[in-house]
Every structure is written in C-alpha cells, then in structure tokens.
Coordinates of C-alpha atoms in Angstrom, one line a residue:
M1 CA -26.9 3.8 -18.9
T2 CA -24.7 4.0 -22.0
K3 CA -25.0 6.0 -25.2
V4 CA -24.8 2.8 -27.2
N5 CA -27.4 0.1 -26.9
M6 CA -25.9 -3.3 -26.2
S7 CA -27.3 -6.7 -25.6
Q8 CA -26.8 -8.4 -22.2
R9 CA -24.7 -11.0 -24.0
K10 CA -22.4 -8.4 -25.3
I11 CA -22.2 -6.6 -22.0
D12 CA -21.3 -9.9 -20.3
G13 CA -18.6 -10.4 -22.9
F14 CA -17.1 -7.0 -22.3
I15 CA -17.2 -7.5 -18.5
K16 CA -15.5 -10.9 -18.9
L17 CA -12.8 -9.3 -21.1
A18 CA -12.3 -6.5 -18.6
E19 CA -11.9 -9.1 -15.8
V20 CA -9.3 -11.0 -17.8
I21 CA -7.4 -7.8 -18.6
Q22 CA -7.4 -6.6 -15.0
W23 CA -6.2 -10.0 -13.9
G24 CA -3.4 -9.8 -16.4
R25 CA -2.4 -6.4 -15.2
K26 CA -2.2 -7.7 -11.7
N27 CA -0.5 -11.0 -12.6
P28 CA 1.6 -10.3 -15.7
V29 CA 3.9 -13.3 -15.3
K30 CA 0.9 -15.7 -15.0
F31 CA -0.7 -13.9 -18.0
V32 CA 2.4 -14.5 -20.2
E33 CA 2.5 -18.1 -19.1
R34 CA -1.2 -18.8 -19.6
F35 CA -2.1 -16.7 -22.6
F36 CA 1.3 -16.6 -24.6
G37 CA 2.3 -20.1 -23.5
M38 CA 5.8 -18.9 -22.4
E39 CA 7.3 -20.4 -19.3
L40 CA 9.9 -18.2 -17.5
L41 CA 12.7 -19.2 -15.2
D42 CA 12.5 -17.9 -11.7
Y43 CA 15.1 -15.1 -12.1
Q44 CA 13.2 -14.0 -15.3
K45 CA 9.9 -13.9 -13.3
Y46 CA 11.6 -11.8 -10.6
A47 CA 12.9 -9.3 -13.1
F48 CA 9.6 -9.2 -15.1
I49 CA 7.3 -8.6 -12.1
E50 CA 9.6 -6.0 -10.4
S51 CA 9.9 -4.1 -13.7
W52 CA 6.2 -4.2 -14.5
Y53 CA 5.1 -1.0 -12.7
K54 CA 8.5 0.8 -12.1
Q55 CA 9.2 3.9 -14.0
Y56 CA 13.0 3.5 -14.3
V57 CA 14.3 0.0 -14.9
L58 CA 17.7 -1.4 -15.7
W59 CA 18.6 -5.0 -16.5
C60 CA 22.3 -5.8 -16.3
M61 CA 22.3 -9.3 -17.7
G62 CA 25.3 -11.3 -19.0
R63 CA 25.6 -13.0 -22.3
N64 CA 23.1 -15.8 -22.9
S65 CA 21.0 -14.8 -19.9
G66 CA 17.9 -14.1 -22.1
K67 CA 17.6 -10.3 -22.2
T68 CA 15.7 -10.3 -25.5
T69 CA 13.7 -13.4 -24.5
L70 CA 12.6 -11.6 -21.4
G71 CA 12.0 -8.2 -23.1
S72 CA 9.9 -9.5 -25.9
P73 CA 7.0 -11.0 -23.8
F74 CA 7.3 -7.9 -21.5
I75 CA 6.5 -5.6 -24.5
M76 CA 3.9 -8.0 -25.8
A77 CA 2.1 -8.1 -22.5
K78 CA 2.2 -4.3 -22.0
S79 CA 0.8 -3.6 -25.5
L80 CA -1.9 -6.2 -25.1
L81 CA -3.1 -5.3 -21.6
I82 CA -2.9 -1.5 -22.0
P83 CA -5.0 0.2 -24.8
N84 CA -3.4 2.8 -27.0
F85 CA 0.0 1.8 -25.7
Q86 CA 3.0 3.1 -27.6
A87 CA 6.5 1.4 -27.3
Y88 CA 9.8 1.9 -29.0
I89 CA 12.6 -0.6 -29.3
L90 CA 15.9 1.2 -29.6
A91 CA 19.6 0.2 -29.8
G92 CA 22.9 1.7 -30.8
V93 CA 22.8 -0.3 -34.0
G94 CA 19.6 -0.6 -36.1
S95 CA 20.0 -4.3 -36.7
Q96 CA 19.9 -4.9 -32.9
S97 CA 16.5 -3.2 -32.4
Q98 CA 15.2 -5.1 -35.5
E99 CA 16.4 -8.4 -34.0
M100 CA 14.3 -7.9 -30.9
F101 CA 11.2 -6.9 -32.9
L102 CA 11.7 -10.1 -35.0
K103 CA 11.9 -12.1 -31.8
I104 CA 8.4 -10.8 -30.8
E105 CA 7.2 -11.7 -34.3
K106 CA 8.6 -15.2 -34.1
I107 CA 7.0 -15.7 -30.6
A108 CA 3.6 -14.5 -32.0
K109 CA 3.9 -16.8 -35.0
R110 CA 5.1 -19.8 -32.8
E111 CA 8.3 -20.1 -34.7
I112 CA 10.7 -20.7 -31.8
A113 CA 11.4 -24.3 -31.2
S114 CA 12.6 -23.8 -27.6
F115 CA 9.2 -22.6 -26.6
T116 CA 7.1 -25.6 -27.0
G117 CA 3.7 -24.3 -25.7
L118 CA 3.3 -21.1 -27.6
T119 CA -0.2 -20.0 -28.4
D120 CA -1.7 -17.9 -31.3
I121 CA -3.6 -15.5 -28.9
F122 CA -1.2 -12.6 -29.5
Y123 CA -1.1 -13.2 -33.2
N124 CA -4.9 -13.0 -33.4
E125 CA -4.8 -9.6 -31.9
T126 CA -2.5 -8.0 -34.6
V127 CA -4.3 -5.8 -37.1
K128 CA -4.0 -7.4 -40.5
S129 CA -5.0 -6.3 -44.0
A130 CA -4.8 -7.5 -47.6
A131 CA -1.4 -5.9 -48.0
N132 CA -0.2 -7.0 -44.5
T133 CA -1.4 -10.5 -43.9
D134 CA 0.3 -11.2 -40.6
G135 CA 0.2 -7.7 -38.9
F136 CA 4.0 -7.2 -38.8
T137 CA 5.5 -4.6 -41.2
H138 CA 9.2 -4.2 -42.0
N139 CA 9.7 -0.7 -43.2
P140 CA 13.5 -0.1 -43.3
A141 CA 13.1 3.0 -41.2
S142 CA 10.9 1.4 -38.5
F143 CA 9.4 -2.1 -38.1
Q144 CA 5.9 -2.0 -36.6
Y145 CA 2.9 -4.0 -35.4
K146 CA -0.5 -2.7 -34.3
L147 CA -3.1 -4.4 -32.1
Y148 CA -6.9 -4.0 -32.1
N149 CA -6.8 -2.2 -28.8
G150 CA -4.9 0.7 -30.5
S151 CA -1.4 -0.3 -29.2
I152 CA 1.6 0.2 -31.5
V153 CA 5.1 -1.0 -31.2
N154 CA 8.0 0.3 -33.3
S155 CA 11.7 -0.5 -33.7
L156 CA 13.7 2.6 -34.5
N157 CA 16.3 1.7 -37.1
G158 CA 17.4 5.0 -38.4
S159 CA 19.9 7.7 -37.3
F160 CA 19.4 9.3 -34.0
D161 CA 18.7 12.8 -35.4
N162 CA 15.6 11.5 -37.1
N163 CA 14.3 10.0 -33.8
R164 CA 12.9 13.1 -32.2
S165 CA 9.5 14.6 -31.1
K166 CA 7.8 11.2 -30.6
R167 CA 5.6 10.2 -27.7
S168 CA 6.1 6.9 -25.9
N169 CA 4.8 4.8 -23.0
L170 CA 7.8 2.6 -23.0
N171 CA 11.4 3.0 -24.4
F172 CA 13.2 -0.3 -24.4
Y173 CA 16.9 0.1 -25.0
D174 CA 18.5 -3.2 -26.1
E175 CA 22.3 -3.6 -25.6
S176 CA 22.3 -0.1 -24.1
G177 CA 25.8 -0.6 -22.6
F178 CA 27.3 -0.2 -26.0
A179 CA 25.1 2.6 -27.4
P180 CA 26.3 6.2 -27.8
D181 CA 25.0 8.9 -25.4
E182 CA 23.2 10.6 -28.3
L183 CA 20.8 7.7 -28.6
F184 CA 19.5 8.4 -25.1
T185 CA 19.5 12.2 -25.1
T186 CA 17.4 12.2 -28.3
S187 CA 14.9 9.5 -27.3
E188 CA 14.4 9.7 -23.5
P189 CA 12.1 12.7 -23.9
F190 CA 9.6 10.4 -25.7
A191 CA 8.5 9.2 -22.3
V192 CA 8.6 12.3 -20.2
Q193 CA 4.9 13.3 -20.4
N194 CA 2.9 12.2 -17.3
S195 CA 0.8 9.2 -18.3
D196 CA -2.1 10.5 -16.0
F197 CA -2.4 13.8 -17.9
R198 CA -5.8 14.4 -19.5
L199 CA -7.3 17.7 -21.0
G200 CA -10.3 18.6 -23.1
G201 CA -14.1 18.1 -23.5
D202 CA -16.3 17.5 -20.5
V203 CA -14.0 14.9 -19.0
D204 CA -13.6 14.9 -15.2
V205 CA -9.9 13.9 -14.9
T206 CA -10.4 13.1 -11.2
L207 CA -12.6 10.1 -12.1
F208 CA -10.0 8.4 -14.3
P209 CA -8.1 5.5 -12.7
K210 CA -4.3 6.0 -12.2
Q211 CA -2.4 5.0 -15.3
M212 CA 0.6 2.7 -15.6
P213 CA 3.7 5.1 -15.6
N214 CA 5.7 5.7 -18.7
Q215 CA 8.8 3.6 -18.6
L216 CA 12.5 3.7 -19.6
I217 CA 14.1 0.2 -19.6
Y218 CA 17.8 -0.2 -20.2
A219 CA 19.0 -3.8 -20.9
S220 CA 22.6 -4.9 -21.6
S221 CA 25.5 -6.9 -20.4
A222 CA 28.1 -4.8 -18.4
S223 CA 30.2 -2.3 -20.4
S224 CA 32.7 0.2 -19.0
T225 CA 32.5 2.8 -16.3
D226 CA 32.6 5.7 -18.8
T227 CA 29.3 4.7 -20.5
Y228 CA 25.8 6.1 -20.2
F229 CA 24.6 2.6 -19.1
Y230 CA 26.9 2.5 -16.2
R231 CA 25.9 5.9 -15.0
K232 CA 22.2 4.8 -15.0
Y233 CA 23.2 1.5 -13.3
S234 CA 24.9 3.3 -10.5
D235 CA 22.2 6.0 -10.1
F236 CA 19.2 3.6 -10.3
A237 CA 20.8 1.1 -7.9
K238 CA 21.4 3.7 -5.2
K239 CA 17.8 5.0 -5.5
M240 CA 16.4 1.5 -5.3
F241 CA 18.5 0.8 -2.2
L242 CA 17.2 4.0 -0.6
G243 CA 13.6 2.8 -1.1
D244 CA 12.5 4.8 -4.1
K245 CA 9.7 2.6 -5.6
R246 CA 10.1 4.1 -9.1
Y247 CA 13.5 2.4 -9.6
F248 CA 14.5 -1.2 -10.2
V249 CA 17.9 -2.8 -11.1
A250 CA 18.4 -6.5 -11.9
D251 CA 22.0 -7.7 -11.9
I252 CA 21.9 -11.2 -13.3
S253 CA 25.4 -12.7 -13.7
S254 CA 26.4 -16.0 -15.3
D255 CA 26.3 -17.8 -11.9
I256 CA 22.6 -17.1 -11.6
V257 CA 21.9 -18.3 -15.2
I258 CA 24.0 -21.5 -14.8
N259 CA 22.2 -22.3 -11.5
A260 CA 18.8 -21.1 -12.6
T261 CA 15.7 -22.5 -10.9
F262 CA 12.2 -23.1 -12.3
N263 CA 9.4 -23.0 -9.7
G264 CA 12.0 -23.2 -7.0
K265 CA 13.8 -26.3 -8.3
L266 CA 17.1 -26.3 -10.2
Y267 CA 16.4 -26.6 -13.9
P268 CA 18.2 -29.5 -15.5
V269 CA 19.2 -27.7 -18.7
S270 CA 20.6 -24.1 -18.3
L271 CA 20.7 -21.3 -20.9
L272 CA 24.5 -21.1 -20.3
S273 CA 27.1 -23.7 -19.6
Q274 CA 30.1 -23.3 -17.2
E275 CA 32.3 -24.6 -20.1
T276 CA 31.3 -21.6 -22.2
V277 CA 32.2 -19.2 -19.5
D278 CA 35.5 -20.9 -18.8
A279 CA 36.5 -20.9 -22.5
A280 CA 35.7 -17.1 -22.6
M281 CA 37.8 -16.5 -19.5
R282 CA 40.8 -18.3 -21.2
D283 CA 40.4 -16.4 -24.4
N284 CA 39.9 -12.9 -23.0
K285 CA 39.5 -12.6 -19.3
E286 CA 38.6 -8.9 -19.0
K287 CA 35.9 -9.2 -21.7
A288 CA 34.6 -12.4 -20.1
M289 CA 34.4 -10.7 -16.6
R290 CA 32.4 -7.9 -18.2
E291 CA 30.1 -10.0 -20.3
Y292 CA 29.4 -13.0 -17.9
K293 CA 30.2 -11.7 -14.4
N294 CA 28.8 -8.2 -14.9
I295 CA 32.1 -6.6 -13.8
F296 CA 32.2 -3.2 -15.4
T297 CA 35.6 -2.4 -16.9
T298 CA 37.1 0.6 -15.1
E299 CA 38.2 3.2 -17.6
G300 CA 41.2 5.3 -16.8
S301 CA 41.7 8.9 -16.4
D302 CA 42.7 11.3 -19.2
N303 CA 45.9 9.3 -19.5
Q304 CA 44.0 6.5 -21.2
I305 CA 44.6 7.3 -24.9
I306 CA 41.8 5.3 -26.4
K307 CA 38.5 5.1 -24.6
R308 CA 36.2 2.1 -25.1
A309 CA 33.4 4.5 -26.2
M310 CA 35.6 5.5 -29.2
I311 CA 36.0 1.9 -30.3
I312 CA 32.3 1.2 -29.9
R313 CA 31.6 4.3 -32.0
N314 CA 33.8 3.0 -34.7
S315 CA 32.7 -0.7 -34.7
E316 CA 30.4 -2.1 -37.3
T317 CA 28.7 -5.5 -37.9
R318 CA 30.6 -7.2 -40.7
P319 CA 32.5 -10.5 -41.1
P320 CA 36.3 -10.4 -41.2
V321 CA 37.8 -10.3 -44.7
L322 CA 40.0 -13.4 -45.3
V323 CA 40.6 -13.1 -49.1
N324 CA 40.6 -10.4 -51.7
D325 CA 37.5 -10.7 -53.8
G326 CA 38.3 -7.8 -56.2
N327 CA 40.8 -5.0 -56.5
R328 CA 40.8 -4.0 -52.8
K329 CA 44.0 -2.7 -51.2
F330 CA 45.4 -4.2 -48.0
L331 CA 48.0 -3.4 -45.5
F332 CA 49.9 -5.9 -43.3
A333 CA 51.4 -5.1 -39.9
I334 CA 53.5 -7.8 -38.3
D335 CA 55.0 -8.0 -34.8
P336 CA 56.9 -11.2 -34.8
A337 CA 58.0 -13.2 -31.7
R338 CA 59.4 -16.6 -31.0
N339 CA 59.7 -17.4 -27.3
H340 CA 57.9 -14.6 -25.5
D341 CA 54.9 -12.4 -26.2
N342 CA 52.5 -13.0 -29.1
S343 CA 53.5 -13.2 -32.7
V344 CA 50.7 -11.3 -34.4
C345 CA 49.8 -10.0 -37.8
T346 CA 47.0 -7.5 -38.5
I347 CA 45.5 -7.0 -41.9
A348 CA 43.5 -3.9 -42.8
E349 CA 41.9 -2.6 -45.9
L350 CA 42.8 0.8 -47.1
I351 CA 39.8 2.6 -48.6
N352 CA 39.8 5.9 -50.5
D353 CA 36.4 7.2 -49.4
E354 CA 34.9 10.0 -51.5
N355 CA 33.6 11.7 -48.3
V356 CA 36.5 11.6 -45.9
G357 CA 39.6 10.5 -48.0
Y358 CA 41.6 7.5 -46.9
R359 CA 40.3 5.4 -44.1
L360 CA 41.1 2.0 -42.6
E361 CA 39.0 -1.1 -42.0
I362 CA 40.5 -3.7 -39.7
S363 CA 40.0 -6.9 -41.7
N364 CA 41.7 -9.7 -39.8
N365 CA 44.1 -10.4 -36.9
V366 CA 46.1 -13.5 -36.7
S367 CA 48.1 -14.9 -33.7
W368 CA 50.7 -17.5 -34.7
T369 CA 50.3 -19.7 -31.5
D370 CA 51.5 -23.2 -30.9
L371 CA 48.4 -24.6 -29.2
E372 CA 50.1 -27.8 -28.3
K373 CA 52.5 -26.0 -25.9
K374 CA 51.5 -25.5 -22.3
K375 CA 52.4 -21.8 -22.3
K376 CA 50.9 -21.3 -25.8
T377 CA 54.1 -19.7 -27.2
P378 CA 54.4 -18.8 -30.9
I379 CA 55.0 -21.5 -33.6
K380 CA 58.5 -21.8 -35.2
T381 CA 59.5 -18.7 -37.2
P382 CA 59.7 -20.6 -40.6
D383 CA 56.1 -21.8 -40.1
Q384 CA 55.1 -18.2 -39.3
V385 CA 56.7 -16.9 -42.5
K386 CA 55.1 -19.8 -44.5
D387 CA 51.6 -18.9 -43.2
F388 CA 52.3 -15.2 -43.9
K389 CA 53.0 -16.0 -47.5
R390 CA 49.7 -18.0 -47.8
M391 CA 47.8 -14.9 -46.5
L392 CA 49.8 -12.7 -48.9
I393 CA 48.5 -14.6 -51.9
N394 CA 44.9 -14.5 -50.5
Y395 CA 44.9 -10.8 -49.9
N396 CA 46.6 -9.9 -53.1
G397 CA 44.2 -12.0 -55.2
I398 CA 45.0 -15.1 -57.1
Q399 CA 44.3 -13.5 -60.5
S400 CA 46.5 -10.4 -59.7
A401 CA 50.2 -9.7 -60.4
D402 CA 52.5 -10.2 -57.4
Y403 CA 51.6 -7.7 -54.6
E404 CA 49.5 -5.5 -56.9
N405 CA 46.9 -5.2 -54.2
I406 CA 49.2 -5.1 -51.2
E407 CA 49.8 -1.5 -50.3
R408 CA 52.5 -2.1 -47.8
I409 CA 53.9 -4.7 -45.3
L410 CA 55.0 -3.2 -42.1
L411 CA 57.4 -5.3 -40.0
D412 CA 58.8 -4.8 -36.6
A413 CA 62.6 -5.0 -37.1
G414 CA 63.4 -5.6 -33.4
A415 CA 65.9 -8.3 -32.7
G416 CA 63.7 -10.1 -30.1
G417 CA 61.2 -11.3 -32.7
G418 CA 63.8 -12.0 -35.5
G419 CA 62.4 -9.2 -37.6
M420 CA 65.6 -8.9 -39.7
N421 CA 67.6 -12.1 -39.5
A422 CA 64.6 -14.5 -39.7
W423 CA 61.9 -12.5 -41.5
A424 CA 63.5 -9.8 -43.7
D425 CA 66.4 -12.0 -44.8
G426 CA 64.1 -14.9 -45.4
L427 CA 61.8 -12.9 -47.6
L428 CA 64.4 -11.7 -50.1
E429 CA 64.5 -14.8 -52.3
D430 CA 61.8 -15.7 -54.8
W431 CA 59.6 -18.4 -53.5
V432 CA 57.1 -21.0 -54.8
D433 CA 53.6 -21.5 -53.4
K434 CA 51.8 -24.9 -52.8
N435 CA 50.5 -24.8 -56.3
G436 CA 53.9 -24.6 -57.8
V437 CA 53.5 -20.9 -58.8
K438 CA 56.7 -18.7 -58.4
H439 CA 56.4 -15.4 -56.6
R440 CA 58.8 -12.5 -56.1
G441 CA 60.7 -11.9 -52.9
L442 CA 60.3 -8.8 -50.8
I443 CA 62.8 -6.0 -49.8
D444 CA 62.9 -2.7 -48.0
K445 CA 65.0 -0.6 -50.3
Q446 CA 65.0 2.4 -47.9
H447 CA 66.5 0.5 -45.0
D448 CA 70.3 1.1 -44.6
E449 CA 70.9 -2.6 -44.0
Y450 CA 69.3 -3.7 -47.3
K451 CA 70.4 -0.9 -49.7
S452 CA 73.5 -3.0 -50.6
Y453 CA 71.2 -6.0 -51.4
I454 CA 69.2 -4.2 -54.1
S455 CA 71.5 -5.2 -57.0
K456 CA 71.7 -8.8 -55.7
Y457 CA 67.9 -9.3 -55.4
L458 CA 66.7 -7.4 -58.5
N459 CA 63.4 -9.2 -58.6
A460 CA 62.4 -8.5 -55.0
A461 CA 59.4 -6.1 -54.7
D462 CA 59.9 -3.0 -52.7
K463 CA 56.8 -3.5 -50.6
L464 CA 58.4 -4.1 -47.2
S465 CA 59.0 -1.4 -44.5
L466 CA 61.2 -2.4 -41.6
L467 CA 60.3 -0.3 -38.6
S468 CA 61.7 0.2 -35.1
P469 CA 58.8 0.6 -32.8
Q470 CA 61.0 1.7 -29.9
K471 CA 62.0 4.8 -32.0
L472 CA 58.6 5.4 -33.6
K473 CA 56.3 4.3 -30.7
S474 CA 55.3 7.8 -29.7
D475 CA 54.7 8.9 -33.3
M476 CA 52.6 5.8 -34.0
F477 CA 50.4 6.2 -30.9
E478 CA 49.9 9.9 -31.5
S479 CA 48.9 9.2 -35.1
L480 CA 46.5 6.5 -33.8
I481 CA 44.8 8.9 -31.4
E482 CA 44.4 11.4 -34.2
M483 CA 42.9 8.8 -36.6
M484 CA 40.5 7.5 -34.0
D485 CA 39.3 11.0 -33.1
L486 CA 38.6 11.5 -36.8
N487 CA 36.7 8.2 -37.0
L488 CA 39.0 6.9 -39.8
I489 CA 39.7 3.4 -38.3
S490 CA 36.8 0.9 -38.3
F491 CA 36.6 -2.3 -36.3
T492 CA 34.4 -5.3 -36.4
E493 CA 31.6 -5.4 -33.9
T494 CA 32.2 -7.3 -30.6
Y495 CA 31.7 -11.1 -31.2
D496 CA 29.0 -12.6 -29.0
Y497 CA 30.0 -16.3 -29.4
K498 CA 26.8 -17.2 -31.2
G499 CA 28.6 -18.6 -34.3
E500 CA 26.7 -16.1 -36.6
I501 CA 26.1 -12.4 -37.0
T502 CA 23.2 -10.4 -38.4
L503 CA 24.2 -8.3 -41.3
P504 CA 22.1 -5.1 -42.1
T505 CA 20.2 -5.2 -45.4
D506 CA 18.5 -2.5 -47.5
D507 CA 15.0 -3.8 -46.7
G508 CA 15.8 -3.7 -43.0
E509 CA 15.1 -7.4 -42.4
G510 CA 18.7 -8.3 -41.5
K511 CA 20.5 -11.3 -42.9
K512 CA 22.0 -14.1 -40.8
Y513 CA 25.6 -14.9 -41.7
K514 CA 27.1 -18.1 -40.4
L515 CA 30.8 -17.7 -39.4
T516 CA 33.6 -20.2 -40.3
D517 CA 36.0 -21.3 -37.6
E518 CA 38.7 -19.0 -39.1
E519 CA 36.3 -16.0 -39.1
I520 CA 35.4 -16.7 -35.4
L521 CA 39.1 -16.8 -34.5
S522 CA 39.7 -13.6 -36.4
L523 CA 36.8 -11.7 -34.6
T524 CA 38.1 -13.0 -31.3
N525 CA 41.6 -11.7 -32.0
I526 CA 40.3 -8.3 -33.1
D527 CA 38.4 -8.1 -29.8
L528 CA 41.7 -8.8 -28.0
A529 CA 43.2 -6.0 -30.0
K530 CA 40.5 -3.7 -28.7
E531 CA 41.2 -4.7 -25.1
E532 CA 44.9 -4.0 -25.6
L533 CA 44.2 -0.6 -27.2
V534 CA 42.1 0.6 -24.2
S535 CA 44.8 -0.6 -21.9
I536 CA 47.5 1.7 -23.3
Y537 CA 48.2 4.8 -21.2
K538 CA 50.1 8.0 -21.7
F539 CA 52.9 8.7 -19.2
S540 CA 54.7 12.0 -18.9
G541 CA 58.4 12.0 -17.9
S542 CA 60.4 14.6 -16.1
S543 CA 60.9 16.5 -19.4
T544 CA 58.4 17.2 -22.2
K545 CA 58.9 13.6 -23.5
V546 CA 56.0 11.2 -23.1
R547 CA 55.8 7.4 -23.4
Y548 CA 52.9 5.1 -24.2
D549 CA 52.7 1.8 -22.2
L550 CA 50.6 -0.5 -20.1
P551 CA 49.9 0.8 -16.6
P552 CA 51.7 -1.1 -13.7
D553 CA 48.5 -3.0 -12.7
K554 CA 48.2 -4.5 -16.2
K555 CA 51.9 -5.1 -16.9
H556 CA 51.8 -8.9 -16.6
K557 CA 48.1 -9.4 -17.2
V558 CA 47.6 -7.9 -20.7
H559 CA 49.7 -7.9 -23.8
D560 CA 50.3 -4.9 -26.1
D561 CA 51.4 -6.6 -29.3
R562 CA 48.1 -6.2 -31.2
A563 CA 47.9 -2.5 -30.0

C-alpha cells in the first residue's frame, strides 16, 4: 500500500524505470554506450568500471589519452543513475574546470563530431525553464546543470577560499597534478560525510539500501614528486596493491593509448600517434617523459633553488606577446652563442602593478637555431643580430621613437658567444631596417671598454648593459629566488600541443585562441626555460661561497642558457 493512489500503468512505468536504473548501476559502461551512445576503448572501460564504486580514485593518464572524455560520461552517468547526487568539478585554474563542464554540455547536445552515435537522452533529463532553455547555466562563479532526479553538477571556477562548507558526493579534480595543495585541503572535506548517514522523522535507517560511497577522483598526467597528486598516487597505489577495495589507480601511458584495443581488437585509429610522442621527446625529453610516459619528475632536495610547484603557482593561461600593441615596456636578455650551447633571447614585459609594484611577465623566448645542421647549432652571428633588430622594432612599437618602450637590453659579454666583438661592436652603428627606416645604434656607456666610444657614437642609445654572468651569477640567481618567492615573475601556462589555448573571459565561458606557429615555438621555448630553472641547484663550497649550477647527473643532458 502507498500513500499516493497510482494506476497500474503508472506503477508498471515506475517499476520499469527502476529496473533500468538498477541495471545501469550494475553495468555503467553498457549504460553509457546504450543510453548516451558513447563507445569507449577497452582501457577506458577498465578505468571506468573499476572507478565506479571505489571511494578513492586516481587516473594518471598521459596527454591525449582522453581524461576529460572519460570523466565526462562518468559524471553524467553518476548524476543520472543516483538521485539527489551532487558533484563538483575542480581544477587549479578555473578555465580547466569550465572546459570539462563544457565537454559534458557538448556531449549532451550531440555537438562532438568524433562521437557519431550520441543520443539526446541525457539532454532530455536536464531541468529547463524560460530563462534557461537548455538546462546548462554559465554563472562566472560556477557553471551548473540540474536533472529531474534532483542531481546537480557544478564547476568551481572561483578562488579556493570561497570554496568551503559545501557537501558533495563526488569531487572530480581535473589536471590535479598541477594544482596547488590549497585546492585539495579546502575542497576534500566536501565529501567526508558518510553517504549512508540518515537522521530524523520515523525513518528506520536499517531498512535503507547501502548507498554509493562519496568519491574523490584525481585525474592528471604525471607531474613531479613534490606535488599533492604524486603523494596521492603513491599512497593510493600501495593501498590498492595491499587489497584495499576502496582504492583504485589507473596508470595509462602513451604506449597503452597508441596500441589501444576496442572490444579486444587493435583499434585502427588511435587517439595519439607515435610521431607526436617522438616529436615531443626531441623538443623536451623530460617534459615528454612526464606527459606521455607517466614518469614523475624527481624534485631535488633543499638544494634545488626553484621548485616546480613555484613555477606552476606563477603560470597563467595567455598567449606569448610578439609585438608591442601599445605603450608597454619590455626587457631583453640575450645569451649569445655560435658553435656550442644555445643562443637564446628572452623578452619580458615590465609592469608597474598598483598592488605589488614592479613585476615581470615572461613574454617570449627565442632560440636562434640552424635547423638544417645535424647538431642544431646556432645560426651565424650576423643573422642572430639581424633577427634581434627585427624583434627590437616589434617590441618597441612601429609608431614609437627609437627604443622608447625598451626598458633595457641585457647582454652576456662573455667571449664564448661573441658578446662584445660580434654583438656589442656590431650594434654601435646606426642601422636601416627592411622598410628603409633608419634607427639609432646601441651602446653601454657604463662599461669600461665603451666609455671611450661615447664621443665617437653620439647617436647610439644608452639602452645596452653588458654583463659578466660568471661574476654576477650568484647575485642573479639569489635575486631570482627572491622574486619567485614573492610571486613577481609570471610564466605562460604549460603548452599541451593542441594548437590552441582557452583564455578566461569575464562571463566564465572561456574563449578559444588559435596559436600561430611562432607562438607555438615561443610557448615551447618558455617551457624549456622552466625545465632549466628547476634543474639548477645550489652547491656550497669549502668556504661560505656558494655556486649555482646543474647537478652532475644533468650536466650533459640539460642546458642552462634559458635559466
């Protein structure tokens, strides 16, 4: 007997719905395939089903292995099959959590071309209104969708301090290998309450069926051994190996993705190609090992001056700056070379911030490399100087007086790279650009070698500083450590080889920005600079004197020019 009178037809309908839901809970992969129309590769099915009922889950999946593609139907199925389900999508950067929410939305609306059999079943379950015609809302603070069964899914886009005192059945941490510890310490308590707890009224709690456990899912490519993600990876894996059924870790490397099977047979088209992995290995081996082979980068002891977490904390999603589009001020730092090492130039914008004073944004990094040579040594010095002058015009601004917007040009004066005889001497004379416009030369009036040249080159601008890194190396690295600790140096976000980035917008939607080849090259070089920075160690000598250098195990594997 029930308190509500229902027809037999309605009762039969409810029983059929209950049977479908119970079948879906027992067979979530088949439910996704049949009701959402999404086919999954075998390794995705394995990770999906093993994660379905585990309380603590971690997916260490390399680039292009489909973390978001797997996480989206997982959240969709949970919210559809469990009434009054609450899930939060979280990431270190708000745009990342938004991106996963938008993936769910596109799947629901059948807007993804690679999924040819998508259905509208999930879309029909979203709660709509006159103001919200598709069931998906995009409040800048939190994207949200609601289902008729009372389930709600939110993306958390704001600052971590605002994300407290919430209740959740599932926290999904996207790209958690690169998120700060504070994200986890403030949000993990969302899911601590026992999902079986009931209290109040005349309810006999012993009659309720056992509930699905609240879950924490951490998804990312490998990061470094000093991150929160790695600590969870290590802890969860050990507990899984010891037989604790609450824990599951999936370690999906590029080899598994390239050789993925579908229903037991090798799939003819893979999500990732071997050529992509090989190219990444050539460009930046340590980064590629981390992102494709799931080899966590081992962070050093206290002797490592810049930890990867510091760089992650100070990285932001923005394209590199290749030209001056206003009255912005730029710094150039050049470490020239000819036969050995890299010949590199870093350009950074100097910003007078009303909150913190002067700070620096790394805008571009250029490596003057002769790609036709087998050993990829630098191009001829005159060609390096010629390209530097081109960039000098771009960063000063075509409509501005000579070097008006160039704060300073810092040049390594060492003999090995020809800093004085090839560079400084060659920059003294006035020069003409490709458009026939004449420009002033450059001189360092403070340098002893060039004080006698001041009267001879009266038109040369005093914008050049010739520096001896061997004398100033300790001072420069100690200043770098201090500026990084104060969060006064900003880097571009790690490039993911997708050819585009998603820029944050005021409405929270995110805007796709297609990168040019030069911008891709710049982001790749800035990433190399980050790898070099975390490879520099502090060594103490017999006296109080210290030196900063690459450790012995990296001496002939990693460069230090960009650092």
